[in-house]
Amino acid sequence: LAKTTQPISMDSYEGQEVNITCSHNNIATNDYITWYQQFPSQGPRFIIQGYKTKVTNEVASLFIPADRKSSTLSLPRVSLSDTAVYYCLGSNTGGFKTIFGAGTRLFVKA
Amino acid sequence: EAGVTQSPTHLIKTRGQQATLRCSPISGHTSVYWYQQALGLGLQFLLWYDEGEERNRGNFPPRFSGRQFPNYSSELNVNALELEDSALYLCASSPSESETQYFGPGTRLLVL
């Protein structure tokens, strides 16, 4: 299962685009990359998932280069309510063992 | 559609006691996962159940155990509670064909 590395924290201002990059050098061929968002004292919430290239939904975009050794979560025009911890993880179908890293604490300022 | 539910929301116990936490998955989901999250830290994988069987467990002592019932709901039992067991315990569920997990609100366990 892929071990992931993310920045510990990031600061941003309202209205800016935020890009959070995650490294997963040993990602397996059948691993998907999934991002979650967690607010204090709540369970993580699924944001987006991808395997390669680009995936976009109503919340975010996920960019995965061809070598799949990293991925970038892009949050367009963040607001104060986007202040949270963001986790990336690689896991394959079946949930053999899901390893959440420490995540990235995003602080959005007014 | 109802999400993952957990009970109780808060639980206070003393050292040496036993705690039972409950989780109801999203309807149609057969997999249930349990995580421990100590204050300010990341999620630590505890247990994974699917179709009533324990499929995998994290690096936790045997006093952490659980089970999954025929209706796919699940219980997490923690015996001989220790102070460091104080944490937010999160349950997640997923359909059998997907590993995307949907989390409940958690149970906050405080061991005094």
Short mmCIF file of C-alpha atoms in Angstrom, two decimals:
data_model
loop_
_atom_site.label_atom_id
_atom_site.label_comp_id
_atom_site.label_asym_id
_atom_site.label_seq_id
_atom_site.Cartn_x
_atom_site.Cartn_y
_atom_site.Cartn_z
CA LEU A 1 0.00 0.00 0.00
CA ALA A 2 1.30 3.44 -0.90
CA LYS A 3 2.85 5.54 1.81
CA THR A 4 2.00 9.19 1.26
CA THR A 5 3.81 12.39 2.13
CA GLN A 6 2.08 15.76 2.34
CA PRO A 7 3.00 19.22 3.66
CA ILE A 8 2.06 19.54 7.31
CA SER A 9 0.26 22.85 6.85
CA MET A 10 -0.60 25.54 4.31
CA ASP A 11 -2.02 29.05 4.56
CA SER A 12 -4.20 30.76 2.00
CA TYR A 13 -6.61 33.66 1.62
CA GLU A 14 -10.24 33.64 0.63
CA GLY A 15 -10.78 33.54 -3.11
CA GLN A 16 -7.40 32.02 -3.92
CA GLU A 17 -6.81 28.69 -5.60
CA VAL A 18 -5.08 26.19 -3.33
CA ASN A 19 -3.00 23.29 -4.57
CA ILE A 20 -1.97 20.56 -2.14
CA THR A 21 0.55 18.06 -3.45
CA CYS A 22 0.96 14.55 -2.13
CA SER A 23 3.90 12.25 -2.85
CA HIS A 24 3.34 8.52 -3.17
CA ASN A 25 6.51 7.16 -4.72
CA ASN A 26 5.71 3.48 -4.14
CA ILE A 27 2.14 3.53 -5.32
CA ALA A 28 1.04 0.15 -6.63
CA THR A 29 -0.41 -0.43 -10.07
CA ASN A 30 -3.88 -1.07 -8.69
CA ASP A 31 -3.91 1.75 -6.11
CA TYR A 32 -6.35 4.59 -6.50
CA ILE A 33 -5.60 8.01 -5.01
CA THR A 34 -8.28 9.37 -2.76
CA TRP A 35 -8.53 12.68 -0.95
CA TYR A 36 -10.56 13.37 2.17
CA GLN A 37 -11.40 16.53 4.09
CA GLN A 38 -11.80 16.58 7.86
CA PHE A 39 -13.17 19.29 10.12
CA PRO A 40 -12.44 19.22 13.88
CA SER A 41 -14.33 16.51 15.77
CA GLN A 42 -15.94 15.18 12.60
CA GLY A 43 -15.28 12.17 10.42
CA PRO A 44 -13.36 12.68 7.16
CA ARG A 45 -15.43 13.45 4.11
CA PHE A 46 -14.64 12.03 0.68
CA ILE A 47 -13.64 14.77 -1.77
CA ILE A 48 -12.32 13.16 -4.92
CA GLN A 49 -10.67 10.04 -6.26
CA GLY A 50 -8.63 9.28 -9.33
CA TYR A 51 -6.30 6.83 -10.97
CA LYS A 52 -4.47 8.93 -13.54
CA THR A 53 -4.62 12.23 -15.50
CA LYS A 54 -7.26 14.67 -14.29
CA VAL A 55 -10.52 14.27 -12.43
CA THR A 56 -12.88 17.13 -11.65
CA ASN A 57 -16.04 17.32 -9.61
CA GLU A 58 -18.10 20.11 -8.12
CA VAL A 59 -15.72 20.49 -5.20
CA ALA A 60 -12.19 20.03 -6.50
CA SER A 61 -9.86 18.81 -9.22
CA LEU A 62 -7.27 16.09 -8.92
CA PHE A 63 -4.19 16.02 -11.11
CA ILE A 64 -2.16 12.84 -11.40
CA PRO A 65 0.91 12.77 -13.66
CA ALA A 66 1.73 9.82 -15.86
CA ASP A 67 4.20 8.29 -13.39
CA ARG A 68 1.56 8.48 -10.61
CA LYS A 69 4.24 9.18 -8.01
CA SER A 70 2.41 12.28 -6.87
CA SER A 71 -0.98 13.91 -7.06
CA THR A 72 -2.26 17.45 -6.58
CA LEU A 73 -5.58 18.41 -5.09
CA SER A 74 -6.76 21.75 -6.42
CA LEU A 75 -9.40 23.75 -4.56
CA PRO A 76 -10.67 26.69 -6.62
CA ARG A 77 -11.46 29.97 -4.86
CA VAL A 78 -11.28 28.75 -1.25
CA SER A 79 -13.45 30.20 1.47
CA LEU A 80 -13.05 30.31 5.24
CA SER A 81 -15.12 27.14 5.49
CA ASP A 82 -12.46 25.23 3.57
CA THR A 83 -10.19 25.44 6.63
CA ALA A 84 -9.69 21.77 7.45
CA VAL A 85 -7.25 18.88 7.33
CA TYR A 86 -6.85 17.26 3.93
CA TYR A 87 -5.68 13.66 3.64
CA CYS A 88 -4.45 11.87 0.56
CA LEU A 89 -4.12 8.14 0.49
CA GLY A 90 -3.48 5.38 -1.93
CA SER A 91 -5.53 2.26 -1.52
CA ASN A 92 -6.72 -0.54 -3.69
CA THR A 93 -10.13 -2.00 -4.05
CA GLY A 94 -11.01 -4.09 -1.07
CA GLY A 95 -9.65 -1.80 1.62
CA PHE A 96 -6.97 -4.27 2.63
CA LYS A 97 -5.50 -1.70 4.91
CA THR A 98 -6.15 1.98 4.65
CA ILE A 99 -3.36 4.17 5.87
CA PHE A 100 -4.12 7.81 6.54
CA GLY A 101 -1.08 10.02 6.87
CA ALA A 102 -0.92 13.09 9.08
CA GLY A 103 -2.69 15.16 6.45
CA THR A 104 -2.27 18.82 5.49
CA ARG A 105 -3.81 21.47 7.71
CA LEU A 106 -5.14 24.22 5.46
CA PHE A 107 -5.81 27.61 7.05
CA VAL A 108 -7.87 30.01 4.98
CA LYS A 109 -7.69 33.61 6.12
CA ALA A 110 -10.03 36.48 5.39
CA GLU B 1 -30.10 8.55 2.09
CA ALA B 2 -28.96 8.18 5.69
CA GLY B 3 -25.24 8.30 6.30
CA VAL B 4 -23.11 6.27 8.66
CA THR B 5 -24.36 6.57 12.22
CA GLN B 6 -22.47 5.94 15.42
CA SER B 7 -23.50 5.66 19.04
CA PRO B 8 -23.00 6.93 21.58
CA THR B 9 -21.68 10.35 20.59
CA HIS B 10 -19.75 10.62 23.83
CA LEU B 11 -18.65 8.00 26.33
CA ILE B 12 -16.89 8.44 29.65
CA LYS B 13 -15.26 5.46 31.33
CA THR B 14 -12.65 4.82 33.98
CA ARG B 15 -9.44 2.84 33.68
CA GLY B 16 -9.96 -0.90 33.54
CA GLN B 17 -13.56 -0.70 32.35
CA GLN B 18 -14.86 -1.92 29.03
CA ALA B 19 -16.37 0.22 26.28
CA THR B 20 -18.69 -0.76 23.45
CA LEU B 21 -19.10 1.49 20.44
CA ARG B 22 -21.66 0.91 17.72
CA CYS B 23 -21.82 1.72 14.02
CA SER B 24 -24.53 1.44 11.40
CA PRO B 25 -23.27 1.61 7.82
CA ILE B 26 -24.94 3.21 4.86
CA SER B 27 -27.66 0.96 3.49
CA GLY B 28 -26.17 -1.43 0.95
CA HIS B 29 -22.62 -1.11 2.24
CA THR B 30 -21.09 -4.38 3.39
CA SER B 31 -17.69 -3.17 4.62
CA VAL B 32 -17.16 -1.41 7.93
CA TYR B 33 -13.90 0.14 9.07
CA TRP B 34 -12.89 1.40 12.51
CA TYR B 35 -10.29 4.08 13.18
CA GLN B 36 -8.85 5.71 16.28
CA GLN B 37 -7.98 9.40 16.19
CA ALA B 38 -6.24 10.83 19.22
CA LEU B 39 -6.61 14.56 19.76
CA GLY B 40 -4.75 16.52 17.11
CA LEU B 41 -3.40 13.43 15.40
CA GLY B 42 -4.16 11.47 12.25
CA LEU B 43 -6.36 8.44 11.84
CA GLN B 44 -5.03 5.06 12.93
CA PHE B 45 -6.61 2.06 11.26
CA LEU B 46 -8.09 -0.40 13.74
CA LEU B 47 -10.28 -3.00 12.04
CA TRP B 48 -11.98 -3.85 8.76
CA TYR B 49 -15.05 -6.08 8.55
CA ASP B 50 -16.73 -7.30 5.40
CA GLU B 51 -19.64 -9.70 5.09
CA GLY B 52 -19.43 -10.50 8.78
CA GLU B 53 -15.76 -11.43 8.77
CA GLU B 54 -12.75 -9.59 10.12
CA ARG B 55 -10.60 -8.93 7.04
CA ASN B 56 -7.74 -7.02 8.57
CA ARG B 57 -6.63 -5.23 11.71
CA GLY B 58 -4.15 -2.52 12.49
CA ASN B 59 -1.37 -2.51 15.06
CA PHE B 60 -3.52 -2.52 18.16
CA PRO B 61 -3.50 -4.94 21.10
CA PRO B 62 -6.05 -7.76 21.31
CA ARG B 63 -8.12 -5.86 23.87
CA PHE B 64 -9.44 -3.97 20.85
CA SER B 65 -11.94 -6.25 19.17
CA GLY B 66 -15.18 -6.10 17.32
CA ARG B 67 -17.70 -7.87 15.22
CA GLN B 68 -20.06 -7.31 12.33
CA PHE B 69 -23.65 -8.43 12.48
CA PRO B 70 -25.78 -9.96 9.69
CA ASN B 71 -27.32 -6.53 9.01
CA TYR B 72 -23.73 -5.21 8.51
CA SER B 73 -23.79 -3.03 11.60
CA SER B 74 -20.73 -3.33 13.78
CA GLU B 75 -19.48 -3.08 17.33
CA LEU B 76 -16.06 -2.09 18.57
CA ASN B 77 -15.17 -3.35 22.03
CA VAL B 78 -12.27 -2.04 24.04
CA ASN B 79 -11.43 -4.00 27.17
CA ALA B 80 -9.28 -2.99 30.12
CA LEU B 81 -9.41 0.66 29.15
CA GLU B 82 -6.27 2.74 29.52
CA LEU B 83 -5.94 6.51 29.70
CA GLU B 84 -4.33 6.62 26.26
CA ASP B 85 -7.42 5.03 24.74
CA SER B 86 -9.09 8.42 25.00
CA ALA B 87 -9.77 9.43 21.42
CA LEU B 88 -12.32 9.94 18.71
CA TYR B 89 -13.35 6.57 17.29
CA LEU B 90 -14.51 6.77 13.72
CA CYS B 91 -16.46 4.23 11.76
CA ALA B 92 -16.65 4.19 7.98
CA SER B 93 -18.48 2.04 5.47
CA SER B 94 -18.07 1.25 1.81
CA PRO B 95 -19.79 -0.88 -0.80
CA SER B 96 -18.08 -4.17 -1.46
CA GLU B 97 -17.01 -3.11 -4.93
CA SER B 98 -15.41 0.15 -3.86
CA GLU B 99 -12.83 1.26 -1.35
CA THR B 100 -14.15 4.80 -1.03
CA GLN B 101 -15.08 5.14 2.60
CA TYR B 102 -17.88 7.20 4.07
CA PHE B 103 -17.36 8.21 7.65
CA GLY B 104 -19.69 8.61 10.57
CA PRO B 105 -19.50 11.47 13.09
CA GLY B 106 -17.50 9.43 15.56
CA THR B 107 -17.70 8.51 19.22
CA ARG B 108 -15.63 10.56 21.62
CA LEU B 109 -14.28 8.23 24.32
CA LEU B 110 -12.79 9.70 27.46
CA VAL B 111 -11.02 7.41 29.90
CA LEU B 112 -10.48 8.85 33.37
#
